[in-house]
Each structure stands twice: as C-alpha cells, then as structure tokens.
Amino acid sequence: MTAPAVAPRLRVSGQIYTTVFGTLLTGLVVDAMLLVACLPLVVMLLTTDPSRSWPALAVLAPLAAPAVVAAFAVFRQVSDDGAPTPVRTFWSAYRRHARRSLAVGGLLAAVSVVGLVDLRFLAGHRAGALATPGIAVVLLLAALTGVVALAAVPELPAARLRDLLKASLFLAVRRWYLAGAALVVLALLAGVVAARPALGLGLLPAPLLYVAWGAARFALRPAIPETRPAGSLEEIR
C-alpha cells in the first residue's frame, strides 16, 4: 500500500533536484560568459583606480550592454522553455542584438557622463542649485529607460531602436516601481563589484541580473502581450 505513494514522491524529489542543479549550472555558465564578454572592462576595473580611469571606463562601459542582453536572452529561455542551452543562446543573442544593445549602452553612458560632469562642475555655484534637480531627473529617467530598454532588446527584435526607446521610456515612467527595482538591483551589483570584485564578478552577476531582468520584463509586458506576434511593437495604451 505504501509503495505507490513513495514512487511519486521520489520522482518529485528527483525533478526538484534536477531543476535546482540545472538552474545553478546555468547561472555559473552565464557568469563565466559575462566575464569573457566584458573582459576589457573587467581588466580595466581590476587594474586601475576607477576614480582616475573613469573616462576609459565610460568608453568601455557600453561593451557590457550586449553581454547583459545576451544574459537576458538566456533568462528568457529558462523562463519560457525550461530547457536552457545557455552557451549557444548567449552567444547567438550577443551576435544578433549587439548593434542595438551597443546603441542603448552608448546612449546611456553618454547621458550619464554629461550629466555627472555637469553636476560636478555646477557644485558650489549658484546656478547649480537651480540646475541640479533637473539634471538629476534626466539621469534617473535615462537609467530607468536604459534598464527597460536592455530587457526589451531581445523581447522586441523587430522594433526600431527609436520606437523601442520611446516605449521603454513610457513604461519606465508608468511602471517606475518595477524599473526602479531593477535599477536598484543593478546598482547593488555594481557596488559589490567595486567593493569585492571576486565575489561580484564570480558569483553574483547571474542571480542579480535575473532579478533585474524579471522586474524589467514585467514592466515591459504591456508592449509584448502573449496575443501579439513575437517581436511586434504596437501602440501602448
């Protein structure tokens, strides 16, 4: 009488073990590929003082965008299919979305550098008290839009970059709490990388990026409902 009850329990336990092991392995693989894809930026971070080498870091920062988008594509496959092929999916998405993700990363880096330089220049000036709030708002909007746009790149492969950025800005403002959560997670990852590079680069990128991707993708959902063809971008109401 007890044998039939034990067999399903063992099967469930085996499935849970397989799922957990597969998820951990996928995370480690994604971490390794992120490290390889961002190697120039990583080397610069580890061998220089960021406070002095920030111009070079700003130039190299957009190189991380295609890697982040490729990781998001792996997370999407894990979420939708449950049978990931992380290496093939990562590099396929990296090649396919490199141009648009570099554009998003370059725009975000440019806005951030200009805004931060302006804030530093205006500090202590009378005009700074008036301009600082506006610049801060622009920087925040750019960061929120950038996070959502990076999640949108693999979700909307047929969308023009201009339309993708407009939709990302609209949804980042409309669903600011989700975009903000994703931004906070990415800021946490950047802080850990700066403080403890080995931990930040070796173990945390995949799980923290997965959380950021989940929040950004949920913010993006009005643009990609399941009833629409994959990659379409219609008017968001």
PDB file of C-alpha atoms in Angstrom:
ATOM      1  CA  MET A   1       0.000   0.000   0.000  1.00  0.00           C
ATOM      2  CA  THR A   2       2.863   2.404   0.708  1.00  0.00           C
ATOM      3  CA  ALA A   3       4.964   1.686  -2.408  1.00  0.00           C
ATOM      4  CA  PRO A   4       2.712   3.612  -4.871  1.00  0.00           C
ATOM      5  CA  ALA A   5       2.887   6.676  -2.604  1.00  0.00           C
ATOM      6  CA  VAL A   6       6.676   6.569  -2.322  1.00  0.00           C
ATOM      7  CA  ALA A   7       7.391   6.388  -6.064  1.00  0.00           C
ATOM      8  CA  PRO A   8       5.716   9.718  -6.989  1.00  0.00           C
ATOM      9  CA  ARG A   9       7.444  11.347  -4.041  1.00  0.00           C
ATOM     10  CA  LEU A  10      10.809  10.128  -5.288  1.00  0.00           C
ATOM     11  CA  ARG A  11      10.028  11.343  -8.792  1.00  0.00           C
ATOM     12  CA  VAL A  12       9.110  14.796  -7.490  1.00  0.00           C
ATOM     13  CA  SER A  13      12.293  14.945  -5.417  1.00  0.00           C
ATOM     14  CA  GLY A  14      14.331  13.963  -8.459  1.00  0.00           C
ATOM     15  CA  GLN A  15      12.683  16.639 -10.573  1.00  0.00           C
ATOM     16  CA  ILE A  16      13.344  19.284  -7.932  1.00  0.00           C
ATOM     17  CA  TYR A  17      16.988  18.207  -7.685  1.00  0.00           C
ATOM     18  CA  THR A  18      17.387  18.298 -11.466  1.00  0.00           C
ATOM     19  CA  THR A  19      15.754  21.735 -11.696  1.00  0.00           C
ATOM     20  CA  VAL A  20      17.875  23.221  -8.908  1.00  0.00           C
ATOM     21  CA  PHE A  21      21.093  21.721 -10.272  1.00  0.00           C
ATOM     22  CA  GLY A  22      20.276  22.891 -13.806  1.00  0.00           C
ATOM     23  CA  THR A  23      19.496  26.409 -12.588  1.00  0.00           C
ATOM     24  CA  LEU A  24      22.739  26.642 -10.619  1.00  0.00           C
ATOM     25  CA  LEU A  25      24.746  25.332 -13.564  1.00  0.00           C
ATOM     26  CA  THR A  26      23.072  27.782 -15.934  1.00  0.00           C
ATOM     27  CA  GLY A  27      23.885  30.624 -13.541  1.00  0.00           C
ATOM     28  CA  LEU A  28      27.551  29.650 -13.351  1.00  0.00           C
ATOM     29  CA  VAL A  29      27.758  29.362 -17.136  1.00  0.00           C
ATOM     30  CA  VAL A  30      26.160  32.782 -17.572  1.00  0.00           C
ATOM     31  CA  ASP A  31      28.605  34.260 -15.038  1.00  0.00           C
ATOM     32  CA  ALA A  32      31.543  32.822 -16.981  1.00  0.00           C
ATOM     33  CA  MET A  33      30.277  34.115 -20.327  1.00  0.00           C
ATOM     34  CA  LEU A  34      29.574  37.554 -18.884  1.00  0.00           C
ATOM     35  CA  LEU A  35      33.157  37.650 -17.640  1.00  0.00           C
ATOM     36  CA  VAL A  36      34.502  36.726 -21.076  1.00  0.00           C
ATOM     37  CA  ALA A  37      32.217  39.136 -22.949  1.00  0.00           C
ATOM     38  CA  CYS A  38      33.116  42.034 -20.612  1.00  0.00           C
ATOM     39  CA  LEU A  39      36.815  41.168 -20.291  1.00  0.00           C
ATOM     40  CA  PRO A  40      38.212  44.575 -21.402  1.00  0.00           C
ATOM     41  CA  LEU A  41      36.001  46.369 -18.892  1.00  0.00           C
ATOM     42  CA  VAL A  42      36.806  43.841 -16.161  1.00  0.00           C
ATOM     43  CA  VAL A  43      40.558  44.174 -16.724  1.00  0.00           C
ATOM     44  CA  MET A  44      40.269  47.949 -16.550  1.00  0.00           C
ATOM     45  CA  LEU A  45      38.284  47.756 -13.311  1.00  0.00           C
ATOM     46  CA  LEU A  46      40.762  45.374 -11.679  1.00  0.00           C
ATOM     47  CA  THR A  47      43.976  47.101 -12.762  1.00  0.00           C
ATOM     48  CA  THR A  48      43.169  50.794 -12.400  1.00  0.00           C
ATOM     49  CA  ASP A  49      41.718  53.245  -9.927  1.00  0.00           C
ATOM     50  CA  PRO A  50      38.168  53.953 -11.164  1.00  0.00           C
ATOM     51  CA  SER A  51      38.293  57.474  -9.746  1.00  0.00           C
ATOM     52  CA  ARG A  52      41.133  58.258 -12.162  1.00  0.00           C
ATOM     53  CA  SER A  53      40.361  55.948 -15.068  1.00  0.00           C
ATOM     54  CA  TRP A  54      36.654  56.809 -15.331  1.00  0.00           C
ATOM     55  CA  PRO A  55      36.968  58.299 -18.863  1.00  0.00           C
ATOM     56  CA  ALA A  56      38.296  54.977 -20.172  1.00  0.00           C
ATOM     57  CA  LEU A  57      35.703  53.088 -18.157  1.00  0.00           C
ATOM     58  CA  ALA A  58      32.960  55.261 -19.660  1.00  0.00           C
ATOM     59  CA  VAL A  59      34.210  54.385 -23.142  1.00  0.00           C
ATOM     60  CA  LEU A  60      34.290  50.663 -22.335  1.00  0.00           C
ATOM     61  CA  ALA A  61      31.026  50.573 -20.366  1.00  0.00           C
ATOM     62  CA  PRO A  62      28.769  50.162 -23.445  1.00  0.00           C
ATOM     63  CA  LEU A  63      30.557  46.872 -24.155  1.00  0.00           C
ATOM     64  CA  ALA A  64      28.704  45.406 -21.183  1.00  0.00           C
ATOM     65  CA  ALA A  65      25.309  46.086 -22.792  1.00  0.00           C
ATOM     66  CA  PRO A  66      25.420  43.237 -25.372  1.00  0.00           C
ATOM     67  CA  ALA A  67      26.545  40.840 -22.628  1.00  0.00           C
ATOM     68  CA  VAL A  68      23.672  41.882 -20.368  1.00  0.00           C
ATOM     69  CA  VAL A  69      21.196  41.500 -23.233  1.00  0.00           C
ATOM     70  CA  ALA A  70      22.614  38.059 -24.028  1.00  0.00           C
ATOM     71  CA  ALA A  71      22.181  37.053 -20.369  1.00  0.00           C
ATOM     72  CA  PHE A  72      18.601  38.328 -20.507  1.00  0.00           C
ATOM     73  CA  ALA A  73      18.017  36.120 -23.559  1.00  0.00           C
ATOM     74  CA  VAL A  74      19.215  33.090 -21.580  1.00  0.00           C
ATOM     75  CA  PHE A  75      16.900  34.004 -18.691  1.00  0.00           C
ATOM     76  CA  ARG A  76      14.022  34.323 -21.136  1.00  0.00           C
ATOM     77  CA  GLN A  77      14.739  30.837 -22.482  1.00  0.00           C
ATOM     78  CA  VAL A  78      14.890  29.422 -18.960  1.00  0.00           C
ATOM     79  CA  SER A  79      11.585  31.090 -18.067  1.00  0.00           C
ATOM     80  CA  ASP A  80       9.739  30.174 -21.262  1.00  0.00           C
ATOM     81  CA  ASP A  81      11.193  26.782 -22.210  1.00  0.00           C
ATOM     82  CA  GLY A  82      12.658  25.390 -19.009  1.00  0.00           C
ATOM     83  CA  ALA A  83      15.353  23.569 -21.012  1.00  0.00           C
ATOM     84  CA  PRO A  84      18.155  26.097 -21.440  1.00  0.00           C
ATOM     85  CA  THR A  85      21.097  25.883 -23.796  1.00  0.00           C
ATOM     86  CA  PRO A  86      22.974  28.779 -22.190  1.00  0.00           C
ATOM     87  CA  VAL A  87      26.182  28.828 -24.228  1.00  0.00           C
ATOM     88  CA  ARG A  88      24.503  28.703 -27.623  1.00  0.00           C
ATOM     89  CA  THR A  89      21.706  31.076 -26.599  1.00  0.00           C
ATOM     90  CA  PHE A  90      24.097  33.587 -25.026  1.00  0.00           C
ATOM     91  CA  TRP A  91      26.420  33.950 -27.999  1.00  0.00           C
ATOM     92  CA  SER A  92      23.622  33.790 -30.548  1.00  0.00           C
ATOM     93  CA  ALA A  93      21.816  36.626 -28.768  1.00  0.00           C
ATOM     94  CA  TYR A  94      25.106  38.503 -28.355  1.00  0.00           C
ATOM     95  CA  ARG A  95      25.705  38.492 -32.118  1.00  0.00           C
ATOM     96  CA  ARG A  96      22.100  39.164 -33.063  1.00  0.00           C
ATOM     97  CA  HIS A  97      21.479  42.076 -30.698  1.00  0.00           C
ATOM     98  CA  ALA A  98      24.969  43.587 -30.479  1.00  0.00           C
ATOM     99  CA  ARG A  99      24.214  46.650 -32.607  1.00  0.00           C
ATOM    100  CA  ARG A 100      21.073  47.782 -30.801  1.00  0.00           C
ATOM    101  CA  SER A 101      22.348  46.931 -27.336  1.00  0.00           C
ATOM    102  CA  LEU A 102      25.584  48.844 -28.001  1.00  0.00           C
ATOM    103  CA  ALA A 103      23.479  51.807 -29.090  1.00  0.00           C
ATOM    104  CA  VAL A 104      21.438  51.654 -25.878  1.00  0.00           C
ATOM    105  CA  GLY A 105      24.582  51.286 -23.773  1.00  0.00           C
ATOM    106  CA  GLY A 106      26.344  54.102 -25.618  1.00  0.00           C
ATOM    107  CA  LEU A 107      23.418  56.488 -25.190  1.00  0.00           C
ATOM    108  CA  LEU A 108      23.125  55.653 -21.504  1.00  0.00           C
ATOM    109  CA  ALA A 109      26.866  56.114 -20.954  1.00  0.00           C
ATOM    110  CA  ALA A 110      26.892  59.423 -22.837  1.00  0.00           C
ATOM    111  CA  VAL A 111      23.947  60.859 -20.899  1.00  0.00           C
ATOM    112  CA  SER A 112      25.429  59.664 -17.606  1.00  0.00           C
ATOM    113  CA  VAL A 113      28.871  61.166 -18.278  1.00  0.00           C
ATOM    114  CA  VAL A 114      27.485  64.518 -19.427  1.00  0.00           C
ATOM    115  CA  GLY A 115      25.071  64.706 -16.507  1.00  0.00           C
ATOM    116  CA  LEU A 116      27.639  63.752 -13.855  1.00  0.00           C
ATOM    117  CA  VAL A 117      30.250  66.124 -15.264  1.00  0.00           C
ATOM    118  CA  ASP A 118      27.683  68.922 -15.249  1.00  0.00           C
ATOM    119  CA  LEU A 119      26.754  68.155 -11.646  1.00  0.00           C
ATOM    120  CA  ARG A 120      30.390  68.246 -10.598  1.00  0.00           C
ATOM    121  CA  PHE A 121      31.029  71.457 -12.486  1.00  0.00           C
ATOM    122  CA  LEU A 122      27.963  73.175 -11.015  1.00  0.00           C
ATOM    123  CA  ALA A 123      28.669  72.074  -7.452  1.00  0.00           C
ATOM    124  CA  GLY A 124      29.215  75.116  -5.298  1.00  0.00           C
ATOM    125  CA  HIS A 125      27.865  77.512  -7.919  1.00  0.00           C
ATOM    126  CA  ARG A 126      24.672  79.468  -7.512  1.00  0.00           C
ATOM    127  CA  ALA A 127      23.333  78.111 -10.807  1.00  0.00           C
ATOM    128  CA  GLY A 128      23.858  74.588  -9.514  1.00  0.00           C
ATOM    129  CA  ALA A 129      21.013  74.910  -7.043  1.00  0.00           C
ATOM    130  CA  LEU A 130      18.634  75.506  -9.953  1.00  0.00           C
ATOM    131  CA  ALA A 131      20.098  73.069 -12.472  1.00  0.00           C
ATOM    132  CA  THR A 132      20.897  70.130 -10.196  1.00  0.00           C
ATOM    133  CA  PRO A 133      17.310  68.855  -9.723  1.00  0.00           C
ATOM    134  CA  GLY A 134      16.673  68.899 -13.472  1.00  0.00           C
ATOM    135  CA  ILE A 135      19.922  67.102 -14.252  1.00  0.00           C
ATOM    136  CA  ALA A 136      19.203  64.529 -11.554  1.00  0.00           C
ATOM    137  CA  VAL A 137      15.773  63.840 -13.039  1.00  0.00           C
ATOM    138  CA  VAL A 138      17.291  63.389 -16.515  1.00  0.00           C
ATOM    139  CA  LEU A 139      19.885  60.961 -15.151  1.00  0.00           C
ATOM    140  CA  LEU A 140      17.235  58.964 -13.314  1.00  0.00           C
ATOM    141  CA  LEU A 141      14.978  58.780 -16.379  1.00  0.00           C
ATOM    142  CA  ALA A 142      17.923  57.720 -18.538  1.00  0.00           C
ATOM    143  CA  ALA A 143      18.862  54.953 -16.094  1.00  0.00           C
ATOM    144  CA  LEU A 144      15.293  53.658 -15.782  1.00  0.00           C
ATOM    145  CA  THR A 145      14.795  53.771 -19.545  1.00  0.00           C
ATOM    146  CA  GLY A 146      18.113  52.037 -20.149  1.00  0.00           C
ATOM    147  CA  VAL A 147      17.255  49.124 -17.859  1.00  0.00           C
ATOM    148  CA  VAL A 148      13.876  48.559 -19.512  1.00  0.00           C
ATOM    149  CA  ALA A 149      15.367  49.034 -22.995  1.00  0.00           C
ATOM    150  CA  LEU A 150      18.009  46.364 -22.409  1.00  0.00           C
ATOM    151  CA  ALA A 151      15.265  43.941 -21.406  1.00  0.00           C
ATOM    152  CA  ALA A 152      13.260  44.992 -24.471  1.00  0.00           C
ATOM    153  CA  VAL A 153      16.044  44.356 -26.999  1.00  0.00           C
ATOM    154  CA  PRO A 154      15.688  40.535 -27.062  1.00  0.00           C
ATOM    155  CA  GLU A 155      11.923  40.714 -26.487  1.00  0.00           C
ATOM    156  CA  LEU A 156      11.266  43.015 -29.464  1.00  0.00           C
ATOM    157  CA  PRO A 157      13.866  42.103 -32.084  1.00  0.00           C
ATOM    158  CA  ALA A 158      11.838  43.620 -34.930  1.00  0.00           C
ATOM    159  CA  ALA A 159      11.268  47.006 -33.288  1.00  0.00           C
ATOM    160  CA  ARG A 160      13.194  50.047 -34.447  1.00  0.00           C
ATOM    161  CA  LEU A 161      15.575  51.457 -31.882  1.00  0.00           C
ATOM    162  CA  ARG A 162      13.693  54.752 -31.694  1.00  0.00           C
ATOM    163  CA  ASP A 163      10.369  53.011 -31.066  1.00  0.00           C
ATOM    164  CA  LEU A 164      11.971  50.681 -28.538  1.00  0.00           C
ATOM    165  CA  LEU A 165      13.429  53.613 -26.586  1.00  0.00           C
ATOM    166  CA  LYS A 166      10.136  55.521 -26.660  1.00  0.00           C
ATOM    167  CA  ALA A 167       8.226  52.500 -25.367  1.00  0.00           C
ATOM    168  CA  SER A 168      10.889  51.868 -22.720  1.00  0.00           C
ATOM    169  CA  LEU A 169      10.729  55.472 -21.503  1.00  0.00           C
ATOM    170  CA  PHE A 170       6.935  55.386 -21.339  1.00  0.00           C
ATOM    171  CA  LEU A 171       6.829  52.099 -19.453  1.00  0.00           C
ATOM    172  CA  ALA A 172       9.726  53.043 -17.168  1.00  0.00           C
ATOM    173  CA  VAL A 173       7.742  56.077 -16.046  1.00  0.00           C
ATOM    174  CA  ARG A 174       4.384  54.311 -15.958  1.00  0.00           C
ATOM    175  CA  ARG A 175       5.773  51.343 -14.027  1.00  0.00           C
ATOM    176  CA  TRP A 176       8.510  53.199 -12.197  1.00  0.00           C
ATOM    177  CA  TYR A 177       8.412  50.848  -9.209  1.00  0.00           C
ATOM    178  CA  LEU A 178       9.396  47.868 -11.371  1.00  0.00           C
ATOM    179  CA  ALA A 179      12.018  49.735 -13.381  1.00  0.00           C
ATOM    180  CA  GLY A 180      13.284  51.247 -10.133  1.00  0.00           C
ATOM    181  CA  ALA A 181      13.577  47.816  -8.527  1.00  0.00           C
ATOM    182  CA  ALA A 182      15.606  46.567 -11.489  1.00  0.00           C
ATOM    183  CA  LEU A 183      17.824  49.653 -11.291  1.00  0.00           C
ATOM    184  CA  VAL A 184      18.410  49.175  -7.553  1.00  0.00           C
ATOM    185  CA  VAL A 185      19.465  45.562  -8.135  1.00  0.00           C
ATOM    186  CA  LEU A 186      21.909  46.619 -10.865  1.00  0.00           C
ATOM    187  CA  ALA A 187      23.274  49.362  -8.614  1.00  0.00           C
ATOM    188  CA  LEU A 188      23.751  46.749  -5.868  1.00  0.00           C
ATOM    189  CA  LEU A 189      25.657  44.539  -8.294  1.00  0.00           C
ATOM    190  CA  ALA A 190      27.865  47.463  -9.344  1.00  0.00           C
ATOM    191  CA  GLY A 191      28.537  48.286  -5.697  1.00  0.00           C
ATOM    192  CA  VAL A 192      29.534  44.714  -4.868  1.00  0.00           C
ATOM    193  CA  VAL A 193      31.800  44.545  -7.932  1.00  0.00           C
ATOM    194  CA  ALA A 194      33.507  47.763  -6.859  1.00  0.00           C
ATOM    195  CA  ALA A 195      33.941  46.616  -3.240  1.00  0.00           C
ATOM    196  CA  ARG A 196      34.619  42.885  -3.735  1.00  0.00           C
ATOM    197  CA  PRO A 197      35.477  42.170  -7.392  1.00  0.00           C
ATOM    198  CA  ALA A 198      35.959  38.417  -6.929  1.00  0.00           C
ATOM    199  CA  LEU A 199      32.532  37.939  -5.384  1.00  0.00           C
ATOM    200  CA  GLY A 200      30.810  40.485  -7.590  1.00  0.00           C
ATOM    201  CA  LEU A 201      32.221  39.088 -10.827  1.00  0.00           C
ATOM    202  CA  GLY A 202      32.330  35.412  -9.937  1.00  0.00           C
ATOM    203  CA  LEU A 203      29.035  34.537  -8.279  1.00  0.00           C
ATOM    204  CA  LEU A 204      26.531  37.389  -8.143  1.00  0.00           C
ATOM    205  CA  PRO A 205      26.012  38.637 -11.729  1.00  0.00           C
ATOM    206  CA  ALA A 206      23.650  35.872 -12.866  1.00  0.00           C
ATOM    207  CA  PRO A 207      21.271  35.833  -9.859  1.00  0.00           C
ATOM    208  CA  LEU A 208      21.138  39.623  -9.529  1.00  0.00           C
ATOM    209  CA  LEU A 209      20.741  40.133 -13.276  1.00  0.00           C
ATOM    210  CA  TYR A 210      17.948  37.562 -13.237  1.00  0.00           C
ATOM    211  CA  VAL A 211      16.093  39.566 -10.595  1.00  0.00           C
ATOM    212  CA  ALA A 212      16.652  42.799 -12.542  1.00  0.00           C
ATOM    213  CA  TRP A 213      15.515  41.129 -15.763  1.00  0.00           C
ATOM    214  CA  GLY A 214      12.354  39.814 -14.114  1.00  0.00           C
ATOM    215  CA  ALA A 215      11.380  43.259 -12.852  1.00  0.00           C
ATOM    216  CA  ALA A 216      12.226  44.988 -16.150  1.00  0.00           C
ATOM    217  CA  ARG A 217      10.425  42.362 -18.218  1.00  0.00           C
ATOM    218  CA  PHE A 218       7.319  42.682 -16.073  1.00  0.00           C
ATOM    219  CA  ALA A 219       7.436  46.445 -16.600  1.00  0.00           C
ATOM    220  CA  LEU A 220       7.691  45.769 -20.322  1.00  0.00           C
ATOM    221  CA  ARG A 221       4.777  43.342 -20.526  1.00  0.00           C
ATOM    222  CA  PRO A 222       2.185  45.844 -21.905  1.00  0.00           C
ATOM    223  CA  ALA A 223       4.372  46.104 -25.021  1.00  0.00           C
ATOM    224  CA  ILE A 224       4.623  42.341 -25.535  1.00  0.00           C
ATOM    225  CA  PRO A 225       1.339  40.650 -24.592  1.00  0.00           C
ATOM    226  CA  GLU A 226       1.126  36.987 -25.438  1.00  0.00           C
ATOM    227  CA  THR A 227      -1.583  37.589 -28.018  1.00  0.00           C
ATOM    228  CA  ARG A 228       0.766  39.605 -30.245  1.00  0.00           C
ATOM    229  CA  PRO A 229       3.313  38.124 -32.616  1.00  0.00           C
ATOM    230  CA  ALA A 230       6.778  37.809 -31.158  1.00  0.00           C
ATOM    231  CA  GLY A 231       8.832  40.935 -31.707  1.00  0.00           C
ATOM    232  CA  SER A 232       5.933  43.250 -32.570  1.00  0.00           C
ATOM    233  CA  LEU A 233       5.603  46.671 -31.028  1.00  0.00           C
ATOM    234  CA  GLU A 234       2.174  48.207 -31.245  1.00  0.00           C
ATOM    235  CA  GLU A 235       0.794  51.330 -29.652  1.00  0.00           C
ATOM    236  CA  ILE A 236       0.813  51.087 -25.880  1.00  0.00           C
ATOM    237  CA  ARG A 237      -2.368  52.316 -24.300  1.00  0.00           C
TER     238      ARG A 237
END
